[in-house]
């Protein structure tokens, strides 16, 4: 049974969410404030599949809690808030939330979004695990070129211990300049330094990098990355692109990787 964590100080709303989720065969834990929610996530045997997070919490608000959750986990985070202004949605999504639902909400829609995000997250995890299991060889990098290790020498000129914490590129890497996406390990490196990208940012960056030179509209990207069964606003795409740029671009205002094609969408410069 999938477990959901609800971080909500309004007990009436929390219990309404719990009742509908339990009717859909989820197990639910309720935390009345952000710090209690973080403690639940950090418990040794915690196995939550998704977090429903209110913004207007006592003490630290939901934005701060969302940032902390993203620092320790990639599980889906759905913000449920009475604050329906676009700036609040953009801020929440920019901090790594996967969706933003405005109160009052339809309980059936809430359950549908929860199910959709969990399915999507599990598909991504299964896909990554399957690719890793199917890969017959690791690979090494020789002077920036990617080769399979079977029957090929390693770079013996590299000093011992140099970049031991950075996996060598392999045939499933996507490499563009200083940017490297390890699709088997679900990791991103910039100038050999690993970047911590939330799941949706990783998926969006990888999809664009896999199709360099092709312009995708926000609607196409939303469909491809968030899925046909996803419910949301294509402004989500803009927010995630801006977040990715802030991580991989030296000057996000003048990007060299993800280009805006005005009136059309986004293109990865290959």
PDB file of C-alpha atoms in Angstrom:
ATOM      1  CA  UNK A   1       0.000   0.000   0.000  1.00  0.00           C
ATOM      2  CA  UNK A   2       1.404   3.377  -1.046  1.00  0.00           C
ATOM      3  CA  UNK A   3       1.983   5.859   1.782  1.00  0.00           C
ATOM      4  CA  UNK A   4       1.132   9.562   1.539  1.00  0.00           C
ATOM      5  CA  UNK A   5       2.380  12.269   3.905  1.00  0.00           C
ATOM      6  CA  UNK A   6       0.018  15.228   4.388  1.00  0.00           C
ATOM      7  CA  UNK A   7       1.593  18.357   5.896  1.00  0.00           C
ATOM      8  CA  UNK A   8      -1.412  20.526   6.748  1.00  0.00           C
ATOM      9  CA  UNK A   9      -2.272  22.520   9.886  1.00  0.00           C
ATOM     10  CA  UNK A  10      -6.007  22.662   9.141  1.00  0.00           C
ATOM     11  CA  UNK A  11      -7.189  19.357  10.613  1.00  0.00           C
ATOM     12  CA  UNK A  12     -10.527  19.467   8.794  1.00  0.00           C
ATOM     13  CA  UNK A  13      -8.838  19.764   5.398  1.00  0.00           C
ATOM     14  CA  UNK A  14      -6.181  17.191   6.307  1.00  0.00           C
ATOM     15  CA  UNK A  15      -8.843  14.676   7.351  1.00  0.00           C
ATOM     16  CA  UNK A  16     -10.832  15.316   4.151  1.00  0.00           C
ATOM     17  CA  UNK A  17      -7.728  14.634   2.074  1.00  0.00           C
ATOM     18  CA  UNK A  18      -6.978  11.550   4.180  1.00  0.00           C
ATOM     19  CA  UNK A  19     -10.492  10.121   3.803  1.00  0.00           C
ATOM     20  CA  UNK A  20     -10.472  10.358   0.020  1.00  0.00           C
ATOM     21  CA  UNK A  21      -6.948   8.993  -0.250  1.00  0.00           C
ATOM     22  CA  UNK A  22      -7.701   6.080   2.059  1.00  0.00           C
ATOM     23  CA  UNK A  23     -10.804   5.333  -0.033  1.00  0.00           C
ATOM     24  CA  UNK A  24      -8.414   5.080  -3.007  1.00  0.00           C
ATOM     25  CA  UNK A  25      -6.327   2.527  -1.070  1.00  0.00           C
ATOM     26  CA  UNK A  26      -3.534   4.801   0.176  1.00  0.00           C
ATOM     27  CA  UNK A  27      -2.103   4.822   3.691  1.00  0.00           C
ATOM     28  CA  UNK A  28      -1.949   8.360   5.095  1.00  0.00           C
ATOM     29  CA  UNK A  29       0.104  10.116   7.764  1.00  0.00           C
ATOM     30  CA  UNK A  30      -0.823  13.649   8.843  1.00  0.00           C
ATOM     31  CA  UNK A  31       1.685  16.208  10.153  1.00  0.00           C
ATOM     32  CA  UNK A  32       0.344  19.462  11.596  1.00  0.00           C
ATOM     33  CA  UNK A  33       3.402  21.555  10.736  1.00  0.00           C
ATOM     34  CA  UNK A  34       6.464  21.473   8.530  1.00  0.00           C
ATOM     35  CA  UNK A  35       8.975  20.377  11.154  1.00  0.00           C
ATOM     36  CA  UNK A  36       6.816  17.409  12.116  1.00  0.00           C
ATOM     37  CA  UNK A  37       6.501  16.536   8.442  1.00  0.00           C
ATOM     38  CA  UNK A  38      10.277  16.594   7.985  1.00  0.00           C
ATOM     39  CA  UNK A  39      10.688  14.351  11.030  1.00  0.00           C
ATOM     40  CA  UNK A  40       8.254  11.853   9.516  1.00  0.00           C
ATOM     41  CA  UNK A  41      10.241  11.828   6.261  1.00  0.00           C
ATOM     42  CA  UNK A  42      13.500  11.286   8.132  1.00  0.00           C
ATOM     43  CA  UNK A  43      12.300   8.299  10.127  1.00  0.00           C
ATOM     44  CA  UNK A  44      14.402   5.235   9.505  1.00  0.00           C
ATOM     45  CA  UNK A  45      11.622   3.145   7.980  1.00  0.00           C
ATOM     46  CA  UNK A  46       9.747   5.976   6.235  1.00  0.00           C
ATOM     47  CA  UNK A  47       8.572   4.896   2.780  1.00  0.00           C
ATOM     48  CA  UNK A  48       6.360   7.709   1.559  1.00  0.00           C
ATOM     49  CA  UNK A  49       5.438   7.789  -2.116  1.00  0.00           C
ATOM     50  CA  UNK A  50       4.258  11.419  -2.196  1.00  0.00           C
ATOM     51  CA  UNK A  51       3.882  14.534  -0.032  1.00  0.00           C
ATOM     52  CA  UNK A  52       0.862  16.855   0.029  1.00  0.00           C
ATOM     53  CA  UNK A  53       2.140  20.173   1.352  1.00  0.00           C
ATOM     54  CA  UNK A  54       0.263  23.258   2.506  1.00  0.00           C
ATOM     55  CA  UNK A  55       1.957  26.662   2.172  1.00  0.00           C
ATOM     56  CA  UNK A  56       0.464  28.573   5.107  1.00  0.00           C
ATOM     57  CA  UNK A  57       1.894  26.544   7.966  1.00  0.00           C
ATOM     58  CA  UNK A  58       2.729  27.613  11.530  1.00  0.00           C
ATOM     59  CA  UNK A  59       6.417  28.365  11.953  1.00  0.00           C
ATOM     60  CA  UNK A  60       8.320  27.815   8.714  1.00  0.00           C
ATOM     61  CA  UNK A  61       6.073  28.074   5.689  1.00  0.00           C
ATOM     62  CA  UNK A  62       5.551  25.455   3.017  1.00  0.00           C
ATOM     63  CA  UNK A  63       8.038  27.042   0.637  1.00  0.00           C
ATOM     64  CA  UNK A  64      10.866  26.516   3.127  1.00  0.00           C
ATOM     65  CA  UNK A  65       9.680  22.977   3.843  1.00  0.00           C
ATOM     66  CA  UNK A  66       9.514  22.191   0.128  1.00  0.00           C
ATOM     67  CA  UNK A  67      13.125  23.316  -0.240  1.00  0.00           C
ATOM     68  CA  UNK A  68      14.164  21.039   2.633  1.00  0.00           C
ATOM     69  CA  UNK A  69      12.277  18.057   1.207  1.00  0.00           C
ATOM     70  CA  UNK A  70      13.996  18.513  -2.145  1.00  0.00           C
ATOM     71  CA  UNK A  71      17.321  18.530  -0.344  1.00  0.00           C
ATOM     72  CA  UNK A  72      16.745  14.996   0.913  1.00  0.00           C
ATOM     73  CA  UNK A  73      14.346  13.287  -1.492  1.00  0.00           C
ATOM     74  CA  UNK A  74      13.060  13.240  -5.064  1.00  0.00           C
ATOM     75  CA  UNK A  75       9.587  11.922  -4.226  1.00  0.00           C
ATOM     76  CA  UNK A  76       6.702  13.895  -5.750  1.00  0.00           C
ATOM     77  CA  UNK A  77       5.626  16.981  -3.793  1.00  0.00           C
ATOM     78  CA  UNK A  78       2.169  18.431  -4.467  1.00  0.00           C
ATOM     79  CA  UNK A  79       1.440  21.824  -2.972  1.00  0.00           C
ATOM     80  CA  UNK A  80      -2.180  22.283  -1.851  1.00  0.00           C
ATOM     81  CA  UNK A  81      -2.765  25.915  -0.936  1.00  0.00           C
ATOM     82  CA  UNK A  82      -5.356  28.672  -0.711  1.00  0.00           C
ATOM     83  CA  UNK A  83      -2.726  31.008  -2.198  1.00  0.00           C
ATOM     84  CA  UNK A  84      -3.691  30.892  -5.857  1.00  0.00           C
ATOM     85  CA  UNK A  85      -1.657  33.787  -7.239  1.00  0.00           C
ATOM     86  CA  UNK A  86       0.642  32.978 -10.158  1.00  0.00           C
ATOM     87  CA  UNK A  87       3.675  34.224  -8.214  1.00  0.00           C
ATOM     88  CA  UNK A  88       2.995  31.648  -5.504  1.00  0.00           C
ATOM     89  CA  UNK A  89       2.604  28.868  -8.070  1.00  0.00           C
ATOM     90  CA  UNK A  90       5.807  29.881  -9.830  1.00  0.00           C
ATOM     91  CA  UNK A  91       7.697  30.048  -6.540  1.00  0.00           C
ATOM     92  CA  UNK A  92       6.419  26.641  -5.398  1.00  0.00           C
ATOM     93  CA  UNK A  93       7.230  24.953  -8.697  1.00  0.00           C
ATOM     94  CA  UNK A  94      10.561  26.736  -8.816  1.00  0.00           C
ATOM     95  CA  UNK A  95      11.496  25.240  -5.453  1.00  0.00           C
ATOM     96  CA  UNK A  96      10.948  21.753  -6.858  1.00  0.00           C
ATOM     97  CA  UNK A  97       7.261  20.995  -6.269  1.00  0.00           C
ATOM     98  CA  UNK A  98       5.792  18.739  -8.941  1.00  0.00           C
ATOM     99  CA  UNK A  99       2.305  20.271  -8.928  1.00  0.00           C
ATOM    100  CA  UNK A 100       0.262  23.059  -7.355  1.00  0.00           C
ATOM    101  CA  UNK A 101      -3.401  22.627  -6.414  1.00  0.00           C
ATOM    102  CA  UNK A 102      -5.473  25.597  -5.301  1.00  0.00           C
ATOM    103  CA  UNK A 103      -8.024  25.389  -2.479  1.00  0.00           C
ATOM    104  CA  UNK A 104     -10.919  24.787  -2.620  1.00  0.00           C
ATOM    105  CA  UNK A 105     -10.246  21.701  -4.702  1.00  0.00           C
ATOM    106  CA  UNK A 106     -12.151  18.707  -5.982  1.00  0.00           C
ATOM    107  CA  UNK A 107     -11.201  15.708  -3.802  1.00  0.00           C
ATOM    108  CA  UNK A 108     -11.512  13.387  -6.792  1.00  0.00           C
ATOM    109  CA  UNK A 109      -9.133  15.621  -8.785  1.00  0.00           C
ATOM    110  CA  UNK A 110      -6.687  15.583  -5.873  1.00  0.00           C
ATOM    111  CA  UNK A 111      -6.697  11.781  -5.823  1.00  0.00           C
ATOM    112  CA  UNK A 112      -6.264  11.680  -9.618  1.00  0.00           C
ATOM    113  CA  UNK A 113      -3.246  13.961  -9.447  1.00  0.00           C
ATOM    114  CA  UNK A 114      -1.711  11.949  -6.615  1.00  0.00           C
ATOM    115  CA  UNK A 115      -2.125   8.726  -8.578  1.00  0.00           C
ATOM    116  CA  UNK A 116      -0.742  10.313 -11.746  1.00  0.00           C
ATOM    117  CA  UNK A 117       2.405  11.675 -10.110  1.00  0.00           C
ATOM    118  CA  UNK A 118       3.139   8.431  -8.251  1.00  0.00           C
ATOM    119  CA  UNK A 119       2.743   6.375 -11.434  1.00  0.00           C
ATOM    120  CA  UNK A 120       4.970   8.745 -13.346  1.00  0.00           C
ATOM    121  CA  UNK A 121       7.666   8.693 -10.649  1.00  0.00           C
ATOM    122  CA  UNK A 122       7.597   4.899 -10.445  1.00  0.00           C
ATOM    123  CA  UNK A 123       7.862   4.545 -14.240  1.00  0.00           C
ATOM    124  CA  UNK A 124      10.948   6.734 -14.264  1.00  0.00           C
ATOM    125  CA  UNK A 125      12.571   4.748 -11.452  1.00  0.00           C
ATOM    126  CA  UNK A 126      11.779   1.397 -13.110  1.00  0.00           C
ATOM    127  CA  UNK A 127      13.106   2.638 -16.437  1.00  0.00           C
ATOM    128  CA  UNK A 128      16.372   3.772 -14.879  1.00  0.00           C
ATOM    129  CA  UNK A 129      16.802   0.480 -13.016  1.00  0.00           C
ATOM    130  CA  UNK A 130      16.056  -1.565 -16.142  1.00  0.00           C
ATOM    131  CA  UNK A 131      18.568   0.359 -18.234  1.00  0.00           C
ATOM    132  CA  UNK A 132      21.231  -0.075 -15.580  1.00  0.00           C
ATOM    133  CA  UNK A 133      20.598  -3.827 -15.388  1.00  0.00           C
ATOM    134  CA  UNK A 134      20.670  -4.191 -19.174  1.00  0.00           C
ATOM    135  CA  UNK A 135      23.948  -2.325 -19.671  1.00  0.00           C
ATOM    136  CA  UNK A 136      26.678  -4.943 -20.338  1.00  0.00           C
ATOM    137  CA  UNK A 137      29.666  -2.685 -19.833  1.00  0.00           C
ATOM    138  CA  UNK A 138      30.821   0.351 -18.031  1.00  0.00           C
ATOM    139  CA  UNK A 139      33.004   2.748 -19.941  1.00  0.00           C
ATOM    140  CA  UNK A 140      35.985   4.977 -19.432  1.00  0.00           C
ATOM    141  CA  UNK A 141      36.908   8.377 -20.786  1.00  0.00           C
ATOM    142  CA  UNK A 142      40.140   8.803 -22.731  1.00  0.00           C
ATOM    143  CA  UNK A 143      40.965  12.409 -23.543  1.00  0.00           C
ATOM    144  CA  UNK A 144      37.260  13.325 -23.578  1.00  0.00           C
ATOM    145  CA  UNK A 145      36.252  10.385 -25.871  1.00  0.00           C
ATOM    146  CA  UNK A 146      33.760   7.800 -24.605  1.00  0.00           C
ATOM    147  CA  UNK A 147      34.701   4.129 -25.187  1.00  0.00           C
ATOM    148  CA  UNK A 148      33.610   0.759 -23.833  1.00  0.00           C
ATOM    149  CA  UNK A 149      36.115  -0.801 -21.444  1.00  0.00           C
ATOM    150  CA  UNK A 150      35.870  -4.247 -23.035  1.00  0.00           C
ATOM    151  CA  UNK A 151      39.049  -4.716 -25.043  1.00  0.00           C
ATOM    152  CA  UNK A 152      40.153  -1.086 -24.697  1.00  0.00           C
ATOM    153  CA  UNK A 153      42.783   0.387 -22.384  1.00  0.00           C
ATOM    154  CA  UNK A 154      42.077   2.891 -19.671  1.00  0.00           C
ATOM    155  CA  UNK A 155      43.741   6.250 -19.411  1.00  0.00           C
ATOM    156  CA  UNK A 156      46.803   5.324 -17.411  1.00  0.00           C
ATOM    157  CA  UNK A 157      48.070   8.916 -17.504  1.00  0.00           C
ATOM    158  CA  UNK A 158      45.428  10.150 -15.070  1.00  0.00           C
ATOM    159  CA  UNK A 159      46.796  10.623 -11.558  1.00  0.00           C
ATOM    160  CA  UNK A 160      45.656   8.071  -9.010  1.00  0.00           C
ATOM    161  CA  UNK A 161      42.583   9.197  -7.121  1.00  0.00           C
ATOM    162  CA  UNK A 162      41.740  12.003  -9.575  1.00  0.00           C
ATOM    163  CA  UNK A 163      37.972  12.495  -9.687  1.00  0.00           C
ATOM    164  CA  UNK A 164      37.366   9.134  -7.993  1.00  0.00           C
ATOM    165  CA  UNK A 165      33.914  10.332  -7.006  1.00  0.00           C
ATOM    166  CA  UNK A 166      32.931  11.074 -10.638  1.00  0.00           C
ATOM    167  CA  UNK A 167      31.794   8.052 -12.683  1.00  0.00           C
ATOM    168  CA  UNK A 168      33.571   7.656 -16.014  1.00  0.00           C
ATOM    169  CA  UNK A 169      31.394   8.405 -19.049  1.00  0.00           C
ATOM    170  CA  UNK A 170      29.768   5.413 -20.756  1.00  0.00           C
ATOM    171  CA  UNK A 171      27.894   4.797 -23.976  1.00  0.00           C
ATOM    172  CA  UNK A 172      24.625   6.007 -22.461  1.00  0.00           C
ATOM    173  CA  UNK A 173      25.997   9.436 -21.589  1.00  0.00           C
ATOM    174  CA  UNK A 174      24.708  12.555 -23.312  1.00  0.00           C
ATOM    175  CA  UNK A 175      27.614  14.990 -23.606  1.00  0.00           C
ATOM    176  CA  UNK A 176      27.392  18.590 -24.789  1.00  0.00           C
ATOM    177  CA  UNK A 177      30.447  20.678 -23.976  1.00  0.00           C
ATOM    178  CA  UNK A 178      30.958  20.721 -20.211  1.00  0.00           C
ATOM    179  CA  UNK A 179      27.513  19.218 -19.610  1.00  0.00           C
ATOM    180  CA  UNK A 180      27.196  15.449 -19.177  1.00  0.00           C
ATOM    181  CA  UNK A 181      23.981  13.552 -18.463  1.00  0.00           C
ATOM    182  CA  UNK A 182      24.444  10.031 -17.115  1.00  0.00           C
ATOM    183  CA  UNK A 183      21.148   8.437 -18.179  1.00  0.00           C
ATOM    184  CA  UNK A 184      21.876   5.131 -16.463  1.00  0.00           C
ATOM    185  CA  UNK A 185      22.790   6.693 -13.157  1.00  0.00           C
ATOM    186  CA  UNK A 186      20.142   9.425 -13.422  1.00  0.00           C
ATOM    187  CA  UNK A 187      22.832  12.045 -12.742  1.00  0.00           C
ATOM    188  CA  UNK A 188      23.971  15.331 -14.296  1.00  0.00           C
ATOM    189  CA  UNK A 189      27.484  16.761 -14.263  1.00  0.00           C
ATOM    190  CA  UNK A 190      28.752  20.197 -15.252  1.00  0.00           C
ATOM    191  CA  UNK A 191      32.511  20.545 -15.622  1.00  0.00           C
ATOM    192  CA  UNK A 192      32.823  17.217 -13.720  1.00  0.00           C
ATOM    193  CA  UNK A 193      30.818  18.542 -10.771  1.00  0.00           C
ATOM    194  CA  UNK A 194      27.591  16.721 -10.021  1.00  0.00           C
ATOM    195  CA  UNK A 195      24.413  18.817  -9.944  1.00  0.00           C
ATOM    196  CA  UNK A 196      21.450  17.959  -7.733  1.00  0.00           C
ATOM    197  CA  UNK A 197      18.415  18.202 -10.008  1.00  0.00           C
ATOM    198  CA  UNK A 198      14.889  17.328  -8.861  1.00  0.00           C
ATOM    199  CA  UNK A 199      13.299  14.533 -10.871  1.00  0.00           C
ATOM    200  CA  UNK A 200      11.210  16.672 -13.227  1.00  0.00           C
ATOM    201  CA  UNK A 201      14.118  19.009 -13.986  1.00  0.00           C
ATOM    202  CA  UNK A 202      16.262  15.982 -14.815  1.00  0.00           C
ATOM    203  CA  UNK A 203      13.576  14.514 -17.094  1.00  0.00           C
ATOM    204  CA  UNK A 204      13.017  17.790 -18.932  1.00  0.00           C
ATOM    205  CA  UNK A 205      16.737  18.458 -19.432  1.00  0.00           C
ATOM    206  CA  UNK A 206      17.353  14.899 -20.616  1.00  0.00           C
ATOM    207  CA  UNK A 207      14.464  14.971 -23.076  1.00  0.00           C
ATOM    208  CA  UNK A 208      15.665  18.231 -24.619  1.00  0.00           C
ATOM    209  CA  UNK A 209      19.294  17.053 -24.734  1.00  0.00           C
ATOM    210  CA  UNK A 210      18.245  13.832 -26.443  1.00  0.00           C
ATOM    211  CA  UNK A 211      16.703  15.886 -29.257  1.00  0.00           C
ATOM    212  CA  UNK A 212      19.202  18.697 -29.958  1.00  0.00           C
ATOM    213  CA  UNK A 213      18.195  21.292 -32.529  1.00  0.00           C
ATOM    214  CA  UNK A 214      14.471  20.446 -32.381  1.00  0.00           C
ATOM    215  CA  UNK A 215      12.020  23.087 -31.181  1.00  0.00           C
ATOM    216  CA  UNK A 216       9.376  21.823 -28.747  1.00  0.00           C
ATOM    217  CA  UNK A 217       6.390  23.881 -27.647  1.00  0.00           C
ATOM    218  CA  UNK A 218       5.536  24.141 -23.951  1.00  0.00           C
ATOM    219  CA  UNK A 219       2.498  21.961 -24.616  1.00  0.00           C
ATOM    220  CA  UNK A 220       4.634  19.244 -26.230  1.00  0.00           C
ATOM    221  CA  UNK A 221       7.156  19.312 -23.397  1.00  0.00           C
ATOM    222  CA  UNK A 222       4.422  19.170 -20.763  1.00  0.00           C
ATOM    223  CA  UNK A 223       2.896  16.149 -22.493  1.00  0.00           C
ATOM    224  CA  UNK A 224       6.231  14.361 -22.948  1.00  0.00           C
ATOM    225  CA  UNK A 225       7.653  14.996 -19.464  1.00  0.00           C
ATOM    226  CA  UNK A 226       4.588  15.210 -17.239  1.00  0.00           C
ATOM    227  CA  UNK A 227       2.615  12.640 -19.230  1.00  0.00           C
ATOM    228  CA  UNK A 228      -0.725  12.424 -20.992  1.00  0.00           C
ATOM    229  CA  UNK A 229      -2.426  11.730 -17.672  1.00  0.00           C
ATOM    230  CA  UNK A 230      -0.899  14.771 -15.959  1.00  0.00           C
ATOM    231  CA  UNK A 231      -3.077  17.666 -14.875  1.00  0.00           C
ATOM    232  CA  UNK A 232      -1.535  21.102 -14.695  1.00  0.00           C
ATOM    233  CA  UNK A 233      -0.500  24.335 -16.395  1.00  0.00           C
ATOM    234  CA  UNK A 234       2.106  24.612 -19.155  1.00  0.00           C
ATOM    235  CA  UNK A 235       3.591  27.518 -17.173  1.00  0.00           C
ATOM    236  CA  UNK A 236       5.136  24.647 -15.206  1.00  0.00           C
ATOM    237  CA  UNK A 237       7.446  24.068 -18.175  1.00  0.00           C
ATOM    238  CA  UNK A 238       8.669  27.676 -18.147  1.00  0.00           C
ATOM    239  CA  UNK A 239       9.370  27.509 -14.420  1.00  0.00           C
ATOM    240  CA  UNK A 240      11.352  24.279 -14.763  1.00  0.00           C
ATOM    241  CA  UNK A 241      13.348  25.578 -17.739  1.00  0.00           C
ATOM    242  CA  UNK A 242      14.294  28.659 -15.726  1.00  0.00           C
ATOM    243  CA  UNK A 243      15.339  26.459 -12.800  1.00  0.00           C
ATOM    244  CA  UNK A 244      17.469  24.261 -15.067  1.00  0.00           C
ATOM    245  CA  UNK A 245      19.134  27.314 -16.592  1.00  0.00           C
ATOM    246  CA  UNK A 246      19.987  28.624 -13.126  1.00  0.00           C
ATOM    247  CA  UNK A 247      21.854  25.353 -12.519  1.00  0.00           C
ATOM    248  CA  UNK A 248      23.659  24.731 -15.827  1.00  0.00           C
ATOM    249  CA  UNK A 249      24.129  28.143 -17.427  1.00  0.00           C
ATOM    250  CA  UNK A 250      26.977  30.506 -16.567  1.00  0.00           C
ATOM    251  CA  UNK A 251      24.616  33.355 -17.502  1.00  0.00           C
ATOM    252  CA  UNK A 252      20.970  32.212 -17.400  1.00  0.00           C
ATOM    253  CA  UNK A 253      19.904  35.414 -19.176  1.00  0.00           C
ATOM    254  CA  UNK A 254      22.060  34.377 -22.163  1.00  0.00           C
ATOM    255  CA  UNK A 255      21.805  30.565 -22.199  1.00  0.00           C
ATOM    256  CA  UNK A 256      24.104  28.406 -24.274  1.00  0.00           C
ATOM    257  CA  UNK A 257      22.265  25.119 -23.729  1.00  0.00           C
ATOM    258  CA  UNK A 258      18.490  25.703 -23.677  1.00  0.00           C
ATOM    259  CA  UNK A 259      17.400  28.381 -26.132  1.00  0.00           C
ATOM    260  CA  UNK A 260      14.016  30.127 -26.150  1.00  0.00           C
ATOM    261  CA  UNK A 261      12.500  30.264 -29.628  1.00  0.00           C
ATOM    262  CA  UNK A 262      10.010  33.097 -29.225  1.00  0.00           C
ATOM    263  CA  UNK A 263       6.472  32.143 -30.137  1.00  0.00           C
ATOM    264  CA  UNK A 264       7.461  28.501 -30.635  1.00  0.00           C
ATOM    265  CA  UNK A 265       9.014  26.991 -27.524  1.00  0.00           C
ATOM    266  CA  UNK A 266      12.442  25.736 -26.477  1.00  0.00           C
ATOM    267  CA  UNK A 267      15.389  24.164 -28.297  1.00  0.00           C
ATOM    268  CA  UNK A 268      18.513  22.465 -26.971  1.00  0.00           C
ATOM    269  CA  UNK A 269      21.594  23.700 -28.748  1.00  0.00           C
ATOM    270  CA  UNK A 270      23.488  20.629 -29.857  1.00  0.00           C
TER     271      UNK A 270
END
